[in-house]
Structure formats: structure tokens, C-alpha cells
Amino acid sequence: MASAELDSNVTPGQLRLADALKRAGILRQQFNWNFFTAPDASDTRPEAAGLGVAILGSAYMMVIVLVLSLPIGVAASIYLEEFAPQNRWTDLIEVNIANLAAVPSIVFGILGLAIFINFVGLPQSAPVVGGLVLTLMTLPTIIIATRAALKAVPPSINDAALGIGASKMQAIFHHILPLAAPGILTGTIIGLAQALGETAPLLLIGMVAFVREYPGAPPEGFFDPASALPVQVYNWTQRGDPAFVERASGAIIVLLIFLVIMNAIAILLRRRFERRW
Amino acid sequence: MSESATEKALSASMERPEIKMRGTNVSVFYGAKQALYDVNLDVRENSVTALIGPSGCGKSTFLRCLNRMNDTIDICRVTGEITLDDENIYAPAIDVVELRARVGMVFQKPNPFPKSIYENIVYGPRIHGQVSTRAEMDEIVERSLMKAGLFNEVKDRLHEPGTGLSGGQQQRLCIARAIAVSPEVILMDEPCSALDPIATAKVEELIDELRVNYTIVIVTHSMQQAARVSQRTAMFHLGNLVEEGPTEKMFTNPDTKLTQDYITGRFG
Ligand SMILES: Nc1ncnc2c1ncn2[C@@H]1O[C@H](COP(=O)(O)OP(=O)(O)OP(=O)(O)O)[C@@H](O)[C@H]1O
Ligand SMILES: [Mg+2]
């Protein structure tokens, strides 16, 4: 009550009224589905704030990350693993891929700001820019996982295919890649999970803005302003009204549930398709 | 090929041996290291040629030259000439894929694809466009497995994984897979070294039968095996071809002391 006294949103009178209504059975507590669907709300209406825009924005970004980083990552891995000559250039590329995986994420944010927004001129706060930045961050993870998966396929399979007259491409696409697929998928899901929880680079490209409008349907919607789950958490912890702290806690739980589900799928895939030679 | 045509071909090849593959001055380098020195060796049609010699002498290296499997090793360089039916297989115009369909290979360790037995067999013919309909595939699976002496053992589980078979069965599956693309030559690199004596005997019997229709080159460490299955034997030592001749002569009256010593087990 003491803190409510200071709070401009709710007066002690209103709280007492709410208690009375509850006792009378007119007011009750229920699950707040609005929390998942409603957009963010202004400082004076924390009760209306929801994760709708943030979930949509994160989903859009994950789609972009998946569509870009999986094909590019797998293609790069196949090239490096099966076709690239062993020389100084490929060594350099390999070292750099390993290093990229360890670069602080905020650096990718600055890169995105400089290139995608300032140079290319893409809109701020848009999932497309966030997706591109997160793609850059996810690529090394996917490449490293894919190369490990390709390496784990025994060379005897390659020999077998070539020995009956399959071309190199056929050996890769008919035999090696399918056998490496579970490992690649696992790596991809873990990469996506990392990207989903990534906050710092998104702050730099303006995804922390207050967005009340749902982004449109893709593909145009990729260019509309949107928020993202982890950024929404950060945003709510910065707001004045204590009720936003509860919102933030709720949003963190939602984010964690997504991450647990993704990692569980990765573990299941690995268990299900793990193969010993 | 009908029975009489086969016999005719076989008797013709006995009168006037046809050279199926001929290696002339074949040298192989792995980087700066030379593994074969000017090897001249003929492979006769419809016969089994055994390559013997101590470990590391270049038997596998020579074998892998015959279907250009060495191309897959970056640092490997081959000089000299190898012909298949008088055509240089290292000529630029040669399509390696087509060559490997004509010169099949069976490896030391059985390496079936982790797919069904059926899929293992039809894969080769399918990528070469030799079969397209279901009936053709069924037929080639049955025919290949039959020739490899495996059909009766696996006919009830054609759609189960080939990796679930015993080692000997897996190796015969690999032979069936090689046969399925109708090669002219089959290369075998120690095909029995991972098998027990009974499975080995089965594969040896099979090799003897296959000789009627195919030309076979086999690498082996077992003198008895070379003596049992081959018509001609070539002895390698430190990258050189020491001696080559009819198996019987090689085992009873070799020209060189080296061969004599190796065959009698005094070294190697
Ligand atoms: N991929 C490779 N890279 C470098 N050197 C190789 C490679 N493969 C073989 N060699 C070398 O070439 C030589 C001949 O090897 P090869 O495998 O032909 O011998 P082998 O007669 O088949 O022996 P084994 O009976 O043990 O199979 C050996 O000295 C070996 O070290
Ligand atoms: Mg060998």
C-alpha cells in the first residue's frame, strides 16, 4: 500500500475496490493470453503491454536467419570440406571462421548499423536488418557444426559411391549430406537459439524502439519496425512503473521456454539419429 | 551373354589372351614421395590377376590407378599410361565417372551404404540411367544378388539396411553392388581381410565364378588365396614390379629369389 501511494497509476482506493470486488466474486484472476498477443503499451498502461510485436519480430528474424544462414553455411562447409584446395587462403578462411564465432556480438551490431542501415539504406528497427546481423553471427556456428558433421561421415562411404561411378556431386548430395543432416540440423537449431536470445546487436540497429504497430505480413513486413523478445525484456526493465518489472519477468520466462524447446529438439535429433560407425 | 557365347569367349581368350588393361611405365607420386616406379603390367580379360607383395609396396596404389580412384587424393600424381581396351584412361577426353562404371571396385572393409539392401544395389544402375522402372530395378537387384550368391540369404529382407548383414554378407553385397552397374573389370583390394574363413571361402568361390564374365584384379596378402583364385600373379616390392607370370609358375618356380622368399614366407 505504501508503494501504491506513490504510484501514479493505481490509487489505494482503487486497490481497496479491487479487493472488495474479488471478495464479492465479481473480479477474478485468469491467464492473460493478451500478454502474448498485445503490442507494447505506453508507460501509463503496463497492464495492456504484451509480447505480440516482439514475438512476431523475433519470428521474422528467425525466418530470415534460417533461410539465409542454412544454405549459405552448408554450401560454404561443403566447399571448404570437399572442394577447397589446401593452401594459405583456405587456412586463413578457416582461422577466421573460428574467430568470427568468438567475436563479441555488439561488434556485429555496429557492422550491421554501418553496412545495412547507413550504407545500404535499409530501415531502422526492421526485422530484415536484425535478421541479416543475426545471420552473420549464426553462420560461423552453422559452418563449424556442418563441417564437423561432414567430417564424421566415414570416407569409405565416399569411396563406395565413387567406386561405382558416382560423380563427386552425387557422392556428396546422395550420400554424405544426408548422413550429415542430423548434425547439421542440430547445429542450426543451436545457432538459431543463440540468435533468438541475442540482444546487444539489436539495440544498435534500433530494434529497441517503442513499437505499437504489428509489422505487416511478410515479405513487406520484414521492413516494418518491430521489436524482439530479448530486447523487449531489456526495454521493460528500463520503464518507470513497477508493473513493467512483472512484464519483464514474464517475457524472460517466455524467452526461456522457447530456448528450452529449441535445445530439446536439438538434443532429441542428436539422440534419434546419432550413428556409430 | 548366353552360355555358349560365354564359352566361346572364354575359349577364345585362352587361345589368344586378350589384354583388357595395360599399364605402361606407370609411376605414382604422393607429393614428393614416389610410390610406384615404372610399372609395366598387363591385365588379361576374363581372368583373375593377383597382386601380392609386402605391406606398403604399392599394390593398392597400382590398383587404384586402374579406375583413377587416386584422383581423389590431392597430392597424388600418376605418370605413364594405362589403357582400357587400348584407350588411355588418363587421356583428357575420358570421363572418370564412366570409367568407374566400367571398372568397378570392392574395398578392403565392406562399405555398404547405410540404406536398404535394395537401395544399395539399384543406386549405381540408377545414376547411370541403366534402370528406370520398378520392374527393371527388381530384376537387377535379383540378378546382381544372385550372381553374388547372396540372393537366397537376403531375399526376405531386401528392404532392411545393408549394414545389418554379417561382415561376409556385407562384402558380397558390395560385390553385388559393383556387379549391378555391369562393369567390365572389377578391382578388389584385400576383399577378404576383414572376413572369417568361411565367409572368405564363399567370396573366393564367387570370384572364381565371376571370372567367366568379368576381368578381375585382386590384391591379397594371403598366398593361399592368390594361389586358389588367380590365373596370373604379379609380385610388387618397394614400388617395383618384381615379377609377373602365370600363378602356377609363380608359386612353383619363380624367376626371382625375392618372389621365392616372399611366397615361402621368408619375409614380408
Ligand atoms: N594417401 C597417401 N598419401 C601419402 N602416401 C601414401 C598414400 N597412400 C599410400 N601412400 C604410400 O604409398 C606407398 C604404397 O602404399 P600402398 O597403400 O599402395 O601399399 P600396399 O602395397 O597396398 O600396402 P598394404 O599391403 O599395407 O595395403 C606406401 O609407402 C604408402 O605410405
Ligand atoms: Mg593396400
Short mmCIF file of N, CA, C and O and ligand atoms in Angstrom, two decimals, chain B residues 30 33 35 54-61 73 75 190 221, ligand 1:
data_model
loop_
_atom_site.label_atom_id
_atom_site.label_comp_id
_atom_site.label_asym_id
_atom_site.label_seq_id
_atom_site.Cartn_x
_atom_site.Cartn_y
_atom_site.Cartn_z
N TYR B 30 53.20 -39.57 -54.32
CA TYR B 30 52.37 -38.91 -53.30
C TYR B 30 53.17 -37.70 -52.84
O TYR B 30 54.11 -37.84 -52.06
N LYS B 33 57.05 -37.98 -52.61
CA LYS B 33 57.42 -39.37 -52.38
C LYS B 33 56.90 -40.24 -53.52
O LYS B 33 55.72 -40.20 -53.86
N ALA B 35 55.80 -43.69 -55.04
CA ALA B 35 55.27 -44.95 -54.50
C ALA B 35 55.33 -46.09 -55.52
O ALA B 35 55.35 -47.25 -55.15
N PRO B 54 54.88 -57.39 -50.01
CA PRO B 54 54.83 -56.96 -48.62
C PRO B 54 54.07 -55.65 -48.45
O PRO B 54 53.85 -54.92 -49.41
N SER B 55 53.70 -55.35 -47.24
CA SER B 55 52.91 -54.16 -46.94
C SER B 55 53.64 -52.88 -47.38
O SER B 55 54.85 -52.77 -47.22
N GLY B 56 52.90 -51.98 -47.97
CA GLY B 56 53.48 -50.69 -48.36
C GLY B 56 54.23 -50.73 -49.68
O GLY B 56 54.90 -49.76 -50.04
N CYS B 57 54.11 -51.82 -50.44
CA CYS B 57 54.90 -51.93 -51.66
C CYS B 57 54.18 -51.29 -52.85
O CYS B 57 54.74 -51.19 -53.93
N GLY B 58 52.95 -50.86 -52.68
CA GLY B 58 52.27 -50.14 -53.75
C GLY B 58 51.19 -50.92 -54.48
O GLY B 58 50.74 -50.51 -55.53
N LYS B 59 50.74 -52.02 -53.90
CA LYS B 59 49.69 -52.82 -54.55
C LYS B 59 48.39 -52.02 -54.67
O LYS B 59 47.81 -51.90 -55.74
N SER B 60 47.96 -51.46 -53.52
CA SER B 60 46.71 -50.68 -53.55
C SER B 60 46.87 -49.49 -54.46
O SER B 60 45.95 -49.12 -55.19
N THR B 61 48.04 -48.88 -54.41
CA THR B 61 48.29 -47.71 -55.25
C THR B 61 48.09 -48.06 -56.72
O THR B 61 47.41 -47.34 -57.45
N ILE B 73 42.80 -38.22 -54.23
CA ILE B 73 43.85 -37.78 -53.31
C ILE B 73 44.58 -36.61 -53.94
O ILE B 73 45.19 -36.74 -55.00
N ILE B 75 47.30 -34.94 -53.38
CA ILE B 75 48.74 -34.89 -53.61
C ILE B 75 49.22 -36.00 -54.55
O ILE B 75 50.40 -36.08 -54.85
N GLU B 190 42.11 -56.45 -51.12
CA GLU B 190 42.03 -57.32 -49.96
C GLU B 190 40.58 -57.54 -49.52
O GLU B 190 40.21 -57.20 -48.39
N HIS B 221 46.97 -60.49 -49.32
CA HIS B 221 48.13 -60.79 -48.50
C HIS B 221 48.26 -62.29 -48.26
O HIS B 221 49.21 -62.75 -47.66
N1 LIG C 1 47.21 -41.17 -49.44
C1 LIG C 1 48.54 -41.35 -49.34
N2 LIG C 1 49.35 -40.29 -49.08
C2 LIG C 1 50.68 -40.45 -49.00
N3 LIG C 1 51.32 -41.61 -49.16
C3 LIG C 1 50.57 -42.71 -49.42
C4 LIG C 1 49.15 -42.63 -49.53
N4 LIG C 1 48.68 -43.86 -49.80
C5 LIG C 1 49.76 -44.68 -49.85
N5 LIG C 1 50.90 -43.99 -49.64
C6 LIG C 1 52.26 -44.55 -49.63
O1 LIG C 1 52.49 -45.25 -50.83
C7 LIG C 1 53.16 -46.45 -50.59
C8 LIG C 1 52.37 -47.61 -51.14
O2 LIG C 1 51.15 -47.73 -50.44
P1 LIG C 1 50.03 -48.77 -50.80
O3 LIG C 1 48.84 -48.45 -49.99
O4 LIG C 1 49.88 -48.84 -52.27
O5 LIG C 1 50.70 -50.11 -50.28
P2 LIG C 1 50.09 -51.57 -50.25
O6 LIG C 1 51.00 -52.41 -51.04
O7 LIG C 1 48.68 -51.57 -50.65
O8 LIG C 1 50.23 -51.93 -48.73
P3 LIG C 1 49.25 -52.81 -47.82
O9 LIG C 1 49.53 -54.20 -48.19
O10 LIG C 1 49.68 -52.49 -46.45
O11 LIG C 1 47.85 -52.39 -48.13
C9 LIG C 1 53.36 -46.56 -49.07
O12 LIG C 1 54.69 -46.20 -48.79
C10 LIG C 1 52.43 -45.55 -48.51
O13 LIG C 1 52.97 -44.95 -47.37
#
